mmCIF file of C-alpha atoms and ligand atoms in Angstrom:
data_model
loop_
_atom_site.group_PDB
_atom_site.id
_atom_site.type_symbol
_atom_site.label_atom_id
_atom_site.label_comp_id
_atom_site.label_asym_id
_atom_site.label_seq_id
_atom_site.Cartn_x
_atom_site.Cartn_y
_atom_site.Cartn_z
ATOM 1 C CA MET I 1 -1.896 -4.598 26.548
ATOM 2 C CA SER I 2 0.246 -1.406 27.555
ATOM 3 C CA LYS I 3 -1.629 1.206 29.495
ATOM 4 C CA ALA I 4 -1.856 3.484 26.400
ATOM 5 C CA MET I 5 -3.520 0.917 24.479
ATOM 6 C CA ALA I 6 -6.039 -0.233 27.470
ATOM 7 C CA ARG I 7 -6.758 4.140 27.686
ATOM 8 C CA GLU I 8 -7.352 4.283 24.367
ATOM 9 C CA ARG I 9 -9.445 0.841 24.501
ATOM 10 C CA ARG I 10 -11.677 2.836 26.813
ATOM 11 C CA THR I 11 -11.925 6.106 25.082
ATOM 12 C CA PRO I 12 -14.997 6.631 22.803
ATOM 13 C CA LEU I 13 -14.795 6.629 18.975
ATOM 14 C CA PRO I 14 -16.788 9.851 18.025
ATOM 15 C CA ALA I 15 -19.656 9.012 16.808
ATOM 16 C CA GLU I 16 -20.307 9.632 12.937
ATOM 17 C CA PRO I 17 -24.133 8.781 11.921
ATOM 18 C CA ASP I 18 -23.852 10.941 9.108
ATOM 19 C CA ASP I 19 -20.458 10.059 7.561
ATOM 20 C CA PRO I 20 -21.443 7.564 4.569
ATOM 21 C CA ILE I 21 -18.264 6.469 3.952
ATOM 22 C CA SER I 22 -17.784 5.519 7.676
ATOM 23 C CA GLU I 23 -20.837 3.649 7.509
ATOM 24 C CA ARG I 24 -20.056 2.005 4.337
ATOM 25 C CA VAL I 25 -16.752 0.679 5.802
ATOM 26 C CA ARG I 26 -19.144 -0.182 9.217
ATOM 27 C CA GLU I 27 -20.755 -2.531 7.025
ATOM 28 C CA VAL I 28 -17.524 -3.926 4.922
ATOM 29 C CA VAL I 29 -16.354 -4.985 8.333
ATOM 30 C CA THR I 30 -19.069 -5.611 10.261
ATOM 31 C CA ALA I 31 -19.759 -8.829 7.659
ATOM 32 C CA PHE I 32 -16.125 -10.359 9.162
ATOM 33 C CA ARG I 33 -17.378 -10.237 12.612
ATOM 34 C CA SER I 34 -18.220 -14.136 12.927
ATOM 35 C CA GLU I 35 -15.289 -15.454 11.406
ATOM 36 C CA ARG I 36 -11.981 -16.532 13.256
ATOM 37 C CA GLY I 37 -9.617 -13.948 13.252
ATOM 38 C CA PRO I 38 -11.906 -11.712 11.235
ATOM 39 C CA LEU I 39 -9.154 -7.986 11.245
ATOM 40 C CA LEU I 40 -7.045 -8.857 8.287
ATOM 41 C CA PRO I 41 -10.054 -10.028 5.623
ATOM 42 C CA ALA I 42 -11.827 -7.191 6.775
ATOM 43 C CA LEU I 43 -8.826 -4.921 6.159
ATOM 44 C CA HIS I 44 -8.103 -6.623 2.883
ATOM 45 C CA ALA I 45 -11.672 -5.833 2.464
ATOM 46 C CA VAL I 46 -11.860 -2.283 3.100
ATOM 47 C CA GLN I 47 -8.289 -1.975 1.169
ATOM 48 C CA GLU I 48 -9.632 -3.363 -1.982
ATOM 49 C CA GLU I 49 -12.929 -1.198 -1.922
ATOM 50 C CA PHE I 50 -11.573 2.002 -0.733
ATOM 51 C CA GLY I 51 -7.754 1.655 -1.802
ATOM 52 C CA CYS I 52 -6.530 2.211 1.528
ATOM 53 C CA VAL I 53 -7.384 2.139 4.924
ATOM 54 C CA ASP I 54 -7.392 5.753 5.971
ATOM 55 C CA GLU I 55 -7.788 6.697 9.774
ATOM 56 C CA VAL I 56 -11.490 6.867 9.572
ATOM 57 C CA ALA I 57 -11.182 3.685 8.746
ATOM 58 C CA VAL I 58 -8.835 2.667 11.254
ATOM 59 C CA GLN I 59 -11.525 3.743 13.923
ATOM 60 C CA VAL I 60 -14.457 2.289 12.382
ATOM 61 C CA ILE I 61 -12.516 -1.150 12.331
ATOM 62 C CA ALA I 62 -11.352 -0.736 15.984
ATOM 63 C CA ASP I 63 -14.811 -0.124 17.374
ATOM 64 C CA VAL I 64 -16.539 -3.230 15.257
ATOM 65 C CA PHE I 65 -13.453 -5.634 16.769
ATOM 66 C CA ASN I 66 -13.534 -4.082 20.249
ATOM 67 C CA LEU I 67 -9.420 -3.286 19.270
ATOM 68 C CA SER I 68 -7.352 -0.328 19.925
ATOM 69 C CA ARG I 69 -7.097 1.802 17.405
ATOM 70 C CA ALA I 70 -3.200 1.416 17.557
ATOM 71 C CA GLU I 71 -3.583 -2.251 17.585
ATOM 72 C CA VAL I 72 -5.526 -1.869 14.070
ATOM 73 C CA HIS I 73 -3.174 0.964 13.232
ATOM 74 C CA GLY I 74 -0.122 -1.298 14.127
ATOM 75 C CA VAL I 75 -1.639 -4.309 11.703
ATOM 76 C CA VAL I 76 -1.689 -1.397 8.632
ATOM 77 C CA THR I 77 1.100 -0.492 8.562
ATOM 78 C CA PHE I 78 2.815 -4.146 9.217
ATOM 79 C CA TYR I 79 1.709 -5.625 6.051
ATOM 80 C CA ARG I 80 2.765 -4.362 2.895
ATOM 81 C CA ASP I 81 -0.494 -5.022 1.468
ATOM 82 C CA PHE I 82 -2.384 -2.400 3.229
ATOM 83 C CA SER I 83 -1.834 1.574 2.118
ATOM 84 C CA SER I 84 -2.633 3.830 5.120
ATOM 85 C CA CYS I 85 -3.034 6.990 2.269
ATOM 86 C CA PRO I 86 -4.259 6.674 -1.040
ATOM 87 C CA ARG I 87 -2.621 4.627 -3.371
ATOM 88 C CA GLY I 88 -1.950 5.645 -7.299
ATOM 89 C CA ARG I 89 -4.353 4.306 -9.782
ATOM 90 C CA SER I 90 -0.886 1.926 -10.774
ATOM 91 C CA VAL I 91 1.507 0.571 -8.513
ATOM 92 C CA VAL I 92 5.195 -0.112 -9.395
ATOM 93 C CA ARG I 93 7.447 -1.650 -7.329
ATOM 94 C CA ILE I 94 11.270 -2.349 -7.906
ATOM 95 C CA CYS I 95 12.799 -5.358 -6.004
ATOM 96 C CA ARG I 96 15.682 -4.374 -3.869
ATOM 97 C CA ALA I 97 16.901 -7.440 -2.884
ATOM 98 C CA GLU I 98 20.454 -8.842 -3.113
ATOM 99 C CA ALA I 99 20.283 -10.906 -6.494
ATOM 100 C CA CYS I 100 18.272 -8.117 -8.295
ATOM 101 C CA GLN I 101 20.829 -5.561 -6.618
ATOM 102 C CA SER I 102 23.561 -7.269 -7.915
ATOM 103 C CA MET I 103 22.276 -6.616 -11.417
ATOM 104 C CA GLY I 104 21.531 -3.229 -11.123
ATOM 105 C CA SER I 105 18.725 -2.519 -8.850
ATOM 106 C CA GLU I 106 19.674 0.457 -7.343
ATOM 107 C CA SER I 107 20.096 2.369 -10.694
ATOM 108 C CA LEU I 108 16.789 1.433 -11.752
ATOM 109 C CA VAL I 109 15.714 2.701 -8.366
ATOM 110 C CA GLU I 110 17.092 5.913 -9.279
ATOM 111 C CA HIS I 111 16.181 5.909 -12.765
ATOM 112 C CA ALA I 112 12.656 5.102 -11.789
ATOM 113 C CA THR I 113 12.362 8.314 -9.084
ATOM 114 C CA LYS I 114 13.609 10.631 -11.776
ATOM 115 C CA ARG I 115 11.317 9.038 -14.438
ATOM 116 C CA LEU I 116 8.168 9.295 -11.927
ATOM 117 C CA GLY I 117 9.637 12.356 -10.351
ATOM 118 C CA VAL I 118 8.883 10.470 -6.946
ATOM 119 C CA ALA I 119 10.240 9.051 -4.298
ATOM 120 C CA ILE I 120 10.057 5.146 -3.099
ATOM 121 C CA GLY I 121 6.808 4.664 -0.885
ATOM 122 C CA GLU I 122 5.209 7.992 -2.715
ATOM 123 C CA THR I 123 2.652 8.426 -4.929
ATOM 124 C CA ALA I 124 2.096 11.029 -7.907
ATOM 125 C CA SER I 125 0.412 14.099 -7.129
ATOM 126 C CA ASP I 126 -2.004 13.172 -9.744
ATOM 127 C CA ARG I 127 -2.335 9.734 -8.055
ATOM 128 C CA SER I 128 -1.471 8.563 -11.591
ATOM 129 C CA VAL I 129 1.448 5.806 -9.796
ATOM 130 C CA THR I 130 2.638 4.634 -6.792
ATOM 131 C CA LEU I 131 5.934 3.583 -6.627
ATOM 132 C CA GLU I 132 7.271 1.008 -4.208
ATOM 133 C CA GLN I 133 10.267 -1.262 -2.967
ATOM 134 C CA VAL I 134 10.112 -5.126 -2.814
ATOM 135 C CA PHE I 135 12.090 -7.612 -1.074
ATOM 136 C CA CYS I 136 11.955 -10.942 -3.681
ATOM 137 C CA LEU I 137 9.455 -10.957 -6.633
ATOM 138 C CA GLY I 138 10.056 -14.851 -6.630
ATOM 139 C CA ASN I 139 11.358 -13.929 -9.969
ATOM 140 C CA CYS I 140 15.763 -13.768 -8.940
ATOM 141 C CA ALA I 141 16.869 -15.393 -12.166
ATOM 142 C CA LEU I 142 15.557 -12.674 -13.795
ATOM 143 C CA SER I 143 16.783 -9.880 -12.333
ATOM 144 C CA PRO I 144 16.391 -6.908 -12.052
ATOM 145 C CA ALA I 145 12.910 -7.677 -11.083
ATOM 146 C CA VAL I 146 10.068 -4.999 -11.440
ATOM 147 C CA MET I 147 6.130 -5.722 -10.631
ATOM 148 C CA VAL I 148 3.686 -3.574 -12.362
ATOM 149 C CA ASP I 149 0.368 -3.646 -11.245
ATOM 150 C CA GLY I 150 0.750 -7.483 -10.450
ATOM 151 C CA GLU I 151 2.601 -8.379 -13.315
ATOM 152 C CA VAL I 152 6.344 -9.278 -12.857
ATOM 153 C CA VAL I 153 8.836 -8.400 -15.270
ATOM 154 C CA GLY I 154 11.988 -9.767 -15.208
ATOM 155 C CA ARG I 155 15.556 -8.334 -16.804
ATOM 156 C CA VAL I 156 14.596 -4.565 -16.541
ATOM 157 C CA SER I 157 16.771 -1.911 -17.921
ATOM 158 C CA PRO I 158 16.033 1.832 -17.273
ATOM 159 C CA GLU I 159 14.893 1.682 -21.177
ATOM 160 C CA ARG I 160 12.757 -1.349 -20.428
ATOM 161 C CA PHE I 161 10.927 0.697 -17.528
ATOM 162 C CA ASP I 162 10.592 3.280 -19.391
ATOM 163 C CA SER I 163 8.224 1.829 -21.962
ATOM 164 C CA LEU I 164 6.670 -0.147 -19.124
ATOM 165 C CA ILE I 165 5.590 2.842 -17.036
ATOM 166 C CA SER I 166 4.612 4.426 -20.698
ATOM 167 C CA GLY I 167 1.358 5.767 -20.168
ATOM 168 C CA LEU I 168 1.271 5.196 -16.313
ATOM 169 C CA ALA I 169 3.816 7.888 -15.598
ATOM 170 C CA PRO I 170 2.368 11.444 -14.149
ATOM 171 C CA ALA I 171 1.331 14.240 -16.288
ATOM 172 C CA SER I 172 4.300 16.144 -14.993
ATOM 173 C CA ALA I 173 6.866 13.755 -15.272
ATOM 174 C CA PRO I 174 9.313 13.654 -17.919
ATOM 175 C CA PRO I 175 8.654 12.316 -21.959
ATOM 176 C CA VAL I 176 9.368 8.912 -22.325
ATOM 177 C CA THR I 177 11.716 9.076 -25.217
ATOM 178 C CA GLY I 178 14.874 6.677 -23.978
ATOM 179 C CA SER I 179 16.744 6.277 -21.398
ATOM 180 C CA ALA I 180 17.166 9.202 -18.614
ATOM 181 C CA ARG I 181 21.098 7.767 -18.115
HETATM 182 S S1 LIG Z 201 16.242 -10.526 -5.622
HETATM 183 FE FE1 LIG Z 201 14.837 -9.905 -6.668
HETATM 184 S S2 LIG Z 201 13.664 -11.010 -7.630
HETATM 185 FE FE2 LIG Z 201 14.635 -12.218 -5.960
#
């Protein structure tokens, strides 16, 4: 452990007795305390209930598991399953790995960012949708592949993308009527 981590571990966490969200996070993660390797399942539970693992949750989790905030934050940022910021109600992931790249995923990314009005890794301001990149969805034979709310779709052209996101796009996004190309 680095000196900085050790120093941080000794720093008392702010008392938040009246914060119902902190209390709920504490309740959720304390249920995993007796498990071996409790951090990942606890993070999954928080992500599922709150849609993200924010700084408040990181503090509480660090406290419950006697870890430093840096350690918990490191795990949150390492795994793509966890999000530090609230994600959109829908999550659209575009595969940028080799097979999909060779079938036009880069132009699909360009199309998607224009169509949704967000960059990769961003969430629309109305929280309607989050756009993410992934590296292989296991659907290489049907490249380029996209995942929309957990469902993998293959051979996604810009036109098909538009129909997939129909109803998901932020209110400020251009209307979905044909390709933007
Ligand atoms: S490379 Fe895109 S699904 Fe495998």
